[in-house]
Amino acid sequence: MPDLVIARYNEDVSWLSQVPDGYNIFLYNKGDDIDLSSIRHKIHQYVKLENIGRESDTYLLHMLGNMSTTDSYTVFSQADPFEHSPDFLHLLHQSFEGTAWGYSSQWKYNFPPEHLIKSYMAKTGKPTRDEIFSLYNWGPIYSYDEGAFLISNLYFAYYGVANGTNIAADFFGRIGYDALQKKAAQATLGVFPYAAVFGVRNSAVHAVPKDVLLKAVLEVRANNMAGHIMERLWFHLFGQPFIALEHPHETPA
């Protein structure tokens, strides 16, 4: 039986009553108290948390304390997935292959441009679209994202590293995941689902060392920027390969 983990701030969660039967719903609330009377029958576990660390903190705490050991999968989502994934409830009925997969296609309507999403889905037949991004400036390859460049600048300033640093490799080093640090350092691009709405095999989560998850919690609690960094690294944390490109112009003479 799959699990559904919801990271709430102050969003309306009445839609949880429409989640397909068969999901264990974990509702984590970092906002105001809510009336659960209409959805209590759907909630497997309700947890009130301190409002810190964005959804990354919520996801990591679940992975550390409530992650299922069954041979199934877990879906992680913010409490209003529909802006990022209008067909989210329908997608919960579908079966996905692989270790980790996305349930979203956009940050908001026409961001990235709607024509990119429609073209991708028409060509591939897939119901969602993950984004390819630079490990060096955090920006997507196929569209302009001013916020991503702001995050990279904040990263350089907060950690005191130079522009041109491989952010993914540097961050994995900071949370003690040496194997992924080395893999990221040899790559140029990564892949992520918008708004951190994704599914993952439970076994892939349990393969991540607990001390890595604990260090990640400390980072995302220390600075909101780190939560944005985690948002684009979930797939790779669970084993999805990075994308490597040749850099002949960076090879010493």
PDB file of C-alpha atoms in Angstrom:
ATOM      1  CA  MET A   1       0.000   0.000   0.000  1.00  0.00           C
ATOM      2  CA  PRO A   2       1.498   3.398  -0.965  1.00  0.00           C
ATOM      3  CA  ASP A   3       1.797   6.384   1.368  1.00  0.00           C
ATOM      4  CA  LEU A   4       0.962  10.013   0.636  1.00  0.00           C
ATOM      5  CA  VAL A   5       2.890  12.645   2.600  1.00  0.00           C
ATOM      6  CA  ILE A   6       1.391  16.147   2.659  1.00  0.00           C
ATOM      7  CA  ALA A   7       3.382  19.180   3.810  1.00  0.00           C
ATOM      8  CA  ARG A   8       0.837  21.838   4.813  1.00  0.00           C
ATOM      9  CA  TYR A   9       1.189  25.463   5.857  1.00  0.00           C
ATOM     10  CA  ASN A  10      -2.243  27.142   5.628  1.00  0.00           C
ATOM     11  CA  GLU A  11      -3.676  25.523   2.503  1.00  0.00           C
ATOM     12  CA  ASP A  12      -7.165  24.011   2.275  1.00  0.00           C
ATOM     13  CA  VAL A  13      -6.776  20.240   2.506  1.00  0.00           C
ATOM     14  CA  SER A  14     -10.416  19.241   2.089  1.00  0.00           C
ATOM     15  CA  TRP A  15      -9.407  17.760  -1.285  1.00  0.00           C
ATOM     16  CA  LEU A  16      -7.778  14.887   0.588  1.00  0.00           C
ATOM     17  CA  SER A  17     -11.247  13.339   0.772  1.00  0.00           C
ATOM     18  CA  GLN A  18     -10.855  12.664  -2.974  1.00  0.00           C
ATOM     19  CA  VAL A  19      -7.542  10.801  -2.697  1.00  0.00           C
ATOM     20  CA  PRO A  20      -7.955   7.277  -4.093  1.00  0.00           C
ATOM     21  CA  ASP A  21      -8.566   4.569  -1.530  1.00  0.00           C
ATOM     22  CA  GLY A  22      -5.461   2.556  -0.816  1.00  0.00           C
ATOM     23  CA  TYR A  23      -3.193   5.431   0.242  1.00  0.00           C
ATOM     24  CA  ASN A  24      -2.011   5.931   3.810  1.00  0.00           C
ATOM     25  CA  ILE A  25      -2.135   9.733   4.190  1.00  0.00           C
ATOM     26  CA  PHE A  26       0.341  11.441   6.504  1.00  0.00           C
ATOM     27  CA  LEU A  27      -0.673  15.078   7.044  1.00  0.00           C
ATOM     28  CA  TYR A  28       2.037  17.332   8.473  1.00  0.00           C
ATOM     29  CA  ASN A  29       0.801  20.783   9.500  1.00  0.00           C
ATOM     30  CA  LYS A  30       3.110  23.778  10.029  1.00  0.00           C
ATOM     31  CA  GLY A  31       0.315  26.354  10.005  1.00  0.00           C
ATOM     32  CA  ASP A  32      -2.892  27.104  11.877  1.00  0.00           C
ATOM     33  CA  ASP A  33      -4.899  24.309  13.465  1.00  0.00           C
ATOM     34  CA  ILE A  34      -7.449  22.758  11.126  1.00  0.00           C
ATOM     35  CA  ASP A  35     -10.786  21.007  11.434  1.00  0.00           C
ATOM     36  CA  LEU A  36     -10.183  17.413  10.365  1.00  0.00           C
ATOM     37  CA  SER A  37     -13.745  16.207  10.879  1.00  0.00           C
ATOM     38  CA  SER A  38     -14.536  15.891   7.162  1.00  0.00           C
ATOM     39  CA  ILE A  39     -11.313  14.063   6.269  1.00  0.00           C
ATOM     40  CA  ARG A  40     -10.365  12.280   9.493  1.00  0.00           C
ATOM     41  CA  HIS A  41     -11.418   8.946   8.006  1.00  0.00           C
ATOM     42  CA  LYS A  42      -8.790   9.428   5.277  1.00  0.00           C
ATOM     43  CA  ILE A  43      -5.882  10.452   7.527  1.00  0.00           C
ATOM     44  CA  HIS A  44      -3.519   7.727   8.663  1.00  0.00           C
ATOM     45  CA  GLN A  45      -1.451  10.098  10.828  1.00  0.00           C
ATOM     46  CA  TYR A  46      -1.623  13.815  11.652  1.00  0.00           C
ATOM     47  CA  VAL A  47       1.477  15.637  12.962  1.00  0.00           C
ATOM     48  CA  LYS A  48       1.854  19.274  14.012  1.00  0.00           C
ATOM     49  CA  LEU A  49       5.312  20.695  13.255  1.00  0.00           C
ATOM     50  CA  GLU A  50       7.223  23.900  13.847  1.00  0.00           C
ATOM     51  CA  ASN A  51       7.137  26.192  10.788  1.00  0.00           C
ATOM     52  CA  ILE A  52      10.749  25.921   9.728  1.00  0.00           C
ATOM     53  CA  GLY A  53      12.700  24.446   6.821  1.00  0.00           C
ATOM     54  CA  ARG A  54       9.980  24.555   4.141  1.00  0.00           C
ATOM     55  CA  GLU A  55       8.570  21.277   2.784  1.00  0.00           C
ATOM     56  CA  SER A  56      12.089  19.811   2.651  1.00  0.00           C
ATOM     57  CA  ASP A  57      12.160  19.699   6.457  1.00  0.00           C
ATOM     58  CA  THR A  58       8.779  17.934   6.507  1.00  0.00           C
ATOM     59  CA  TYR A  59       9.826  15.356   3.929  1.00  0.00           C
ATOM     60  CA  LEU A  60      13.127  14.655   5.667  1.00  0.00           C
ATOM     61  CA  LEU A  61      11.473  14.236   9.074  1.00  0.00           C
ATOM     62  CA  HIS A  62       9.047  11.738   7.561  1.00  0.00           C
ATOM     63  CA  MET A  63      11.917   9.834   5.958  1.00  0.00           C
ATOM     64  CA  LEU A  64      13.686   9.676   9.312  1.00  0.00           C
ATOM     65  CA  GLY A  65      10.726   8.754  11.487  1.00  0.00           C
ATOM     66  CA  ASN A  66       7.754   7.419   9.553  1.00  0.00           C
ATOM     67  CA  MET A  67       9.096   6.002   6.299  1.00  0.00           C
ATOM     68  CA  SER A  68       7.392   2.757   5.390  1.00  0.00           C
ATOM     69  CA  THR A  69       9.481  -0.386   5.100  1.00  0.00           C
ATOM     70  CA  THR A  70       6.999  -2.026   2.736  1.00  0.00           C
ATOM     71  CA  ASP A  71       7.914  -2.929  -0.828  1.00  0.00           C
ATOM     72  CA  SER A  72       5.854  -0.036  -2.171  1.00  0.00           C
ATOM     73  CA  TYR A  73       6.285   3.691  -2.746  1.00  0.00           C
ATOM     74  CA  THR A  74       5.574   7.073  -1.163  1.00  0.00           C
ATOM     75  CA  VAL A  75       4.242  10.237  -2.794  1.00  0.00           C
ATOM     76  CA  PHE A  76       5.447  13.549  -1.357  1.00  0.00           C
ATOM     77  CA  SER A  77       3.516  16.756  -2.034  1.00  0.00           C
ATOM     78  CA  GLN A  78       2.885  20.257  -0.813  1.00  0.00           C
ATOM     79  CA  ALA A  79      -0.685  20.788   0.411  1.00  0.00           C
ATOM     80  CA  ASP A  80      -1.815  22.536  -2.790  1.00  0.00           C
ATOM     81  CA  PRO A  81      -0.402  20.459  -5.631  1.00  0.00           C
ATOM     82  CA  PHE A  82      -2.914  21.590  -8.249  1.00  0.00           C
ATOM     83  CA  GLU A  83      -1.165  24.790  -9.298  1.00  0.00           C
ATOM     84  CA  HIS A  84       1.833  22.644 -10.187  1.00  0.00           C
ATOM     85  CA  SER A  85      -0.060  19.519 -11.209  1.00  0.00           C
ATOM     86  CA  PRO A  86      -3.676  20.183 -12.273  1.00  0.00           C
ATOM     87  CA  ASP A  87      -4.281  16.435 -12.743  1.00  0.00           C
ATOM     88  CA  PHE A  88      -2.685  15.391  -9.451  1.00  0.00           C
ATOM     89  CA  LEU A  89      -5.625  13.338  -8.190  1.00  0.00           C
ATOM     90  CA  HIS A  90      -5.866  11.505 -11.502  1.00  0.00           C
ATOM     91  CA  LEU A  91      -2.122  10.833 -11.474  1.00  0.00           C
ATOM     92  CA  LEU A  92      -2.441   9.127  -8.083  1.00  0.00           C
ATOM     93  CA  HIS A  93      -4.360   6.366  -9.887  1.00  0.00           C
ATOM     94  CA  GLN A  94      -1.507   5.725 -12.303  1.00  0.00           C
ATOM     95  CA  SER A  95       1.415   3.340 -11.989  1.00  0.00           C
ATOM     96  CA  PHE A  96       4.898   4.746 -12.547  1.00  0.00           C
ATOM     97  CA  GLU A  97       8.094   2.904 -13.334  1.00  0.00           C
ATOM     98  CA  GLY A  98      11.550   3.631 -12.010  1.00  0.00           C
ATOM     99  CA  THR A  99      12.941   4.600  -8.643  1.00  0.00           C
ATOM    100  CA  ALA A 100      11.615   8.173  -8.460  1.00  0.00           C
ATOM    101  CA  TRP A 101       9.195  10.097 -10.665  1.00  0.00           C
ATOM    102  CA  GLY A 102       7.507  13.485 -10.770  1.00  0.00           C
ATOM    103  CA  TYR A 103       3.828  14.343 -10.461  1.00  0.00           C
ATOM    104  CA  SER A 104       4.117  17.953 -11.664  1.00  0.00           C
ATOM    105  CA  SER A 105       4.805  19.839 -14.875  1.00  0.00           C
ATOM    106  CA  GLN A 106       4.995  23.506 -13.890  1.00  0.00           C
ATOM    107  CA  TRP A 107       5.672  25.975 -11.120  1.00  0.00           C
ATOM    108  CA  LYS A 108       2.517  27.849 -12.088  1.00  0.00           C
ATOM    109  CA  TYR A 109       0.503  28.346 -15.262  1.00  0.00           C
ATOM    110  CA  ASN A 110       2.761  29.250 -18.219  1.00  0.00           C
ATOM    111  CA  PHE A 111       5.892  28.932 -16.068  1.00  0.00           C
ATOM    112  CA  PRO A 112       7.653  27.264 -17.783  1.00  0.00           C
ATOM    113  CA  PRO A 113       5.957  28.314 -21.017  1.00  0.00           C
ATOM    114  CA  GLU A 114       2.858  26.255 -21.733  1.00  0.00           C
ATOM    115  CA  HIS A 115       4.009  25.428 -25.256  1.00  0.00           C
ATOM    116  CA  LEU A 116       7.048  23.578 -23.871  1.00  0.00           C
ATOM    117  CA  ILE A 117       4.854  21.390 -21.697  1.00  0.00           C
ATOM    118  CA  LYS A 118       2.340  20.616 -24.449  1.00  0.00           C
ATOM    119  CA  SER A 119       5.071  19.862 -26.975  1.00  0.00           C
ATOM    120  CA  TYR A 120       6.857  17.527 -24.555  1.00  0.00           C
ATOM    121  CA  MET A 121       3.695  15.623 -23.666  1.00  0.00           C
ATOM    122  CA  ALA A 122       2.677  15.333 -27.317  1.00  0.00           C
ATOM    123  CA  LYS A 123       6.055  13.891 -28.271  1.00  0.00           C
ATOM    124  CA  THR A 124       6.485  11.547 -25.320  1.00  0.00           C
ATOM    125  CA  GLY A 125       2.923  10.647 -24.359  1.00  0.00           C
ATOM    126  CA  LYS A 126       3.866  11.193 -20.710  1.00  0.00           C
ATOM    127  CA  PRO A 127       1.384  12.883 -18.332  1.00  0.00           C
ATOM    128  CA  THR A 128       4.049  14.950 -16.519  1.00  0.00           C
ATOM    129  CA  ARG A 129       7.210  16.857 -17.404  1.00  0.00           C
ATOM    130  CA  ASP A 130      10.351  16.998 -15.258  1.00  0.00           C
ATOM    131  CA  GLU A 131      12.788  19.892 -15.749  1.00  0.00           C
ATOM    132  CA  ILE A 132      16.470  19.791 -16.685  1.00  0.00           C
ATOM    133  CA  PHE A 133      18.603  22.362 -14.865  1.00  0.00           C
ATOM    134  CA  SER A 134      22.196  23.513 -14.454  1.00  0.00           C
ATOM    135  CA  LEU A 135      24.145  22.298 -11.432  1.00  0.00           C
ATOM    136  CA  TYR A 136      26.145  25.540 -11.625  1.00  0.00           C
ATOM    137  CA  ASN A 137      23.465  28.259 -11.643  1.00  0.00           C
ATOM    138  CA  TRP A 138      20.315  26.247 -10.710  1.00  0.00           C
ATOM    139  CA  GLY A 139      18.457  27.597 -13.757  1.00  0.00           C
ATOM    140  CA  PRO A 140      16.400  25.444 -16.154  1.00  0.00           C
ATOM    141  CA  ILE A 141      17.857  24.818 -19.591  1.00  0.00           C
ATOM    142  CA  TYR A 142      14.768  25.447 -21.716  1.00  0.00           C
ATOM    143  CA  SER A 143      13.360  28.612 -20.132  1.00  0.00           C
ATOM    144  CA  TYR A 144      14.333  31.598 -18.000  1.00  0.00           C
ATOM    145  CA  ASP A 145      13.856  31.390 -14.232  1.00  0.00           C
ATOM    146  CA  GLU A 146      14.946  34.516 -12.383  1.00  0.00           C
ATOM    147  CA  GLY A 147      14.243  32.906  -9.012  1.00  0.00           C
ATOM    148  CA  ALA A 148      16.684  30.081  -9.720  1.00  0.00           C
ATOM    149  CA  PHE A 149      19.509  32.524 -10.338  1.00  0.00           C
ATOM    150  CA  LEU A 150      18.598  34.331  -7.112  1.00  0.00           C
ATOM    151  CA  ILE A 151      18.899  31.038  -5.229  1.00  0.00           C
ATOM    152  CA  SER A 152      22.331  30.371  -6.715  1.00  0.00           C
ATOM    153  CA  ASN A 153      23.512  33.853  -5.703  1.00  0.00           C
ATOM    154  CA  LEU A 154      22.199  33.312  -2.186  1.00  0.00           C
ATOM    155  CA  TYR A 155      24.013  29.972  -2.070  1.00  0.00           C
ATOM    156  CA  PHE A 156      27.337  31.528  -3.113  1.00  0.00           C
ATOM    157  CA  ALA A 157      26.960  34.278  -0.526  1.00  0.00           C
ATOM    158  CA  TYR A 158      25.735  32.139   2.383  1.00  0.00           C
ATOM    159  CA  TYR A 159      28.350  29.410   2.040  1.00  0.00           C
ATOM    160  CA  GLY A 160      31.113  31.713   0.814  1.00  0.00           C
ATOM    161  CA  VAL A 161      31.822  29.815  -2.391  1.00  0.00           C
ATOM    162  CA  ALA A 162      32.748  31.255  -5.766  1.00  0.00           C
ATOM    163  CA  ASN A 163      30.530  31.725  -8.781  1.00  0.00           C
ATOM    164  CA  GLY A 164      31.309  28.725 -10.996  1.00  0.00           C
ATOM    165  CA  THR A 165      31.000  26.250  -8.140  1.00  0.00           C
ATOM    166  CA  ASN A 166      29.061  23.068  -8.831  1.00  0.00           C
ATOM    167  CA  ILE A 167      26.267  23.691  -6.329  1.00  0.00           C
ATOM    168  CA  ALA A 168      24.996  20.096  -6.255  1.00  0.00           C
ATOM    169  CA  ALA A 169      28.450  18.675  -5.556  1.00  0.00           C
ATOM    170  CA  ASP A 170      29.145  21.310  -2.923  1.00  0.00           C
ATOM    171  CA  PHE A 171      25.821  20.713  -1.130  1.00  0.00           C
ATOM    172  CA  PHE A 172      26.119  16.932  -1.131  1.00  0.00           C
ATOM    173  CA  GLY A 173      29.568  17.406   0.385  1.00  0.00           C
ATOM    174  CA  ARG A 174      28.089  19.575   3.150  1.00  0.00           C
ATOM    175  CA  ILE A 175      25.543  16.917   4.126  1.00  0.00           C
ATOM    176  CA  GLY A 176      28.173  14.187   4.062  1.00  0.00           C
ATOM    177  CA  TYR A 177      27.074  12.240   0.999  1.00  0.00           C
ATOM    178  CA  ASP A 178      30.534  11.733  -0.489  1.00  0.00           C
ATOM    179  CA  ALA A 179      29.470   9.245  -3.169  1.00  0.00           C
ATOM    180  CA  LEU A 180      26.921  11.671  -4.620  1.00  0.00           C
ATOM    181  CA  GLN A 181      29.326  14.582  -4.275  1.00  0.00           C
ATOM    182  CA  LYS A 182      31.740  12.783  -6.588  1.00  0.00           C
ATOM    183  CA  LYS A 183      29.018  11.914  -9.099  1.00  0.00           C
ATOM    184  CA  ALA A 184      27.680  15.478  -9.153  1.00  0.00           C
ATOM    185  CA  ALA A 185      31.184  16.895  -9.563  1.00  0.00           C
ATOM    186  CA  GLN A 186      31.534  14.938 -12.819  1.00  0.00           C
ATOM    187  CA  ALA A 187      28.225  16.225 -14.201  1.00  0.00           C
ATOM    188  CA  THR A 188      26.695  19.424 -15.528  1.00  0.00           C
ATOM    189  CA  LEU A 189      22.928  18.998 -15.396  1.00  0.00           C
ATOM    190  CA  GLY A 190      20.267  17.544 -13.145  1.00  0.00           C
ATOM    191  CA  VAL A 191      16.558  16.732 -13.325  1.00  0.00           C
ATOM    192  CA  PHE A 192      13.786  17.760 -10.942  1.00  0.00           C
ATOM    193  CA  PRO A 193       9.970  17.842 -10.605  1.00  0.00           C
ATOM    194  CA  TYR A 194       8.489  21.287  -9.996  1.00  0.00           C
ATOM    195  CA  ALA A 195       7.379  22.122  -6.439  1.00  0.00           C
ATOM    196  CA  ALA A 196       8.912  18.919  -5.046  1.00  0.00           C
ATOM    197  CA  VAL A 197       5.839  16.828  -5.920  1.00  0.00           C
ATOM    198  CA  PHE A 198       7.222  13.348  -6.537  1.00  0.00           C
ATOM    199  CA  GLY A 199       6.982   9.652  -5.840  1.00  0.00           C
ATOM    200  CA  VAL A 200       9.802   7.369  -4.737  1.00  0.00           C
ATOM    201  CA  ARG A 201      10.276   3.690  -3.984  1.00  0.00           C
ATOM    202  CA  ASN A 202      10.553   3.160  -0.234  1.00  0.00           C
ATOM    203  CA  SER A 203      13.676   1.069  -0.725  1.00  0.00           C
ATOM    204  CA  ALA A 204      15.433   4.008  -2.414  1.00  0.00           C
ATOM    205  CA  VAL A 205      14.802   6.220   0.606  1.00  0.00           C
ATOM    206  CA  HIS A 206      16.107   3.582   3.012  1.00  0.00           C
ATOM    207  CA  ALA A 207      19.275   3.329   0.901  1.00  0.00           C
ATOM    208  CA  VAL A 208      20.200   6.904   1.862  1.00  0.00           C
ATOM    209  CA  PRO A 209      22.374   6.960   5.013  1.00  0.00           C
ATOM    210  CA  LYS A 210      20.468   8.296   8.038  1.00  0.00           C
ATOM    211  CA  ASP A 211      23.299  10.658   8.955  1.00  0.00           C
ATOM    212  CA  VAL A 212      22.960  12.278   5.512  1.00  0.00           C
ATOM    213  CA  LEU A 213      19.254  12.900   6.105  1.00  0.00           C
ATOM    214  CA  LEU A 214      19.984  14.332   9.554  1.00  0.00           C
ATOM    215  CA  LYS A 215      22.603  16.728   8.189  1.00  0.00           C
ATOM    216  CA  ALA A 216      20.176  17.771   5.450  1.00  0.00           C
ATOM    217  CA  VAL A 217      17.603  18.644   8.131  1.00  0.00           C
ATOM    218  CA  LEU A 218      20.133  20.899   9.841  1.00  0.00           C
ATOM    219  CA  GLU A 219      20.932  22.675   6.580  1.00  0.00           C
ATOM    220  CA  VAL A 220      17.338  23.357   5.557  1.00  0.00           C
ATOM    221  CA  ARG A 221      16.524  24.579   9.060  1.00  0.00           C
ATOM    222  CA  ALA A 222      19.481  26.941   9.079  1.00  0.00           C
ATOM    223  CA  ASN A 223      18.513  28.764   5.884  1.00  0.00           C
ATOM    224  CA  ASN A 224      15.396  28.728   3.671  1.00  0.00           C
ATOM    225  CA  MET A 225      17.666  28.840   0.641  1.00  0.00           C
ATOM    226  CA  ALA A 226      18.817  25.282   1.416  1.00  0.00           C
ATOM    227  CA  GLY A 227      15.216  24.147   1.127  1.00  0.00           C
ATOM    228  CA  HIS A 228      15.185  25.427  -2.442  1.00  0.00           C
ATOM    229  CA  ILE A 229      18.412  23.516  -3.071  1.00  0.00           C
ATOM    230  CA  MET A 230      16.875  20.270  -1.797  1.00  0.00           C
ATOM    231  CA  GLU A 231      13.823  20.865  -3.970  1.00  0.00           C
ATOM    232  CA  ARG A 232      15.908  20.186  -7.065  1.00  0.00           C
ATOM    233  CA  LEU A 233      18.004  17.331  -5.697  1.00  0.00           C
ATOM    234  CA  TRP A 234      15.426  14.772  -4.564  1.00  0.00           C
ATOM    235  CA  PHE A 235      15.664  12.572  -7.657  1.00  0.00           C
ATOM    236  CA  HIS A 236      19.446  12.412  -7.400  1.00  0.00           C
ATOM    237  CA  LEU A 237      19.376  11.779  -3.659  1.00  0.00           C
ATOM    238  CA  PHE A 238      17.458   8.609  -4.540  1.00  0.00           C
ATOM    239  CA  GLY A 239      19.843   7.453  -7.240  1.00  0.00           C
ATOM    240  CA  GLN A 240      18.756   9.052 -10.512  1.00  0.00           C
ATOM    241  CA  PRO A 241      21.902   9.785 -12.564  1.00  0.00           C
ATOM    242  CA  PHE A 242      23.103  13.296 -13.296  1.00  0.00           C
ATOM    243  CA  ILE A 243      23.745  14.394 -16.872  1.00  0.00           C
ATOM    244  CA  ALA A 244      27.375  14.916 -17.883  1.00  0.00           C
ATOM    245  CA  LEU A 245      28.577  17.219 -20.671  1.00  0.00           C
ATOM    246  CA  GLU A 246      32.090  17.697 -21.961  1.00  0.00           C
ATOM    247  CA  HIS A 247      33.873  20.937 -21.040  1.00  0.00           C
ATOM    248  CA  PRO A 248      36.916  21.170 -23.324  1.00  0.00           C
ATOM    249  CA  HIS A 249      37.210  24.904 -22.681  1.00  0.00           C
ATOM    250  CA  GLU A 250      37.852  24.172 -19.006  1.00  0.00           C
ATOM    251  CA  THR A 251      40.635  21.658 -19.620  1.00  0.00           C
ATOM    252  CA  PRO A 252      44.049  23.108 -18.615  1.00  0.00           C
ATOM    253  CA  ALA A 253      46.429  23.668 -21.544  1.00  0.00           C
TER     254      ALA A 253
END
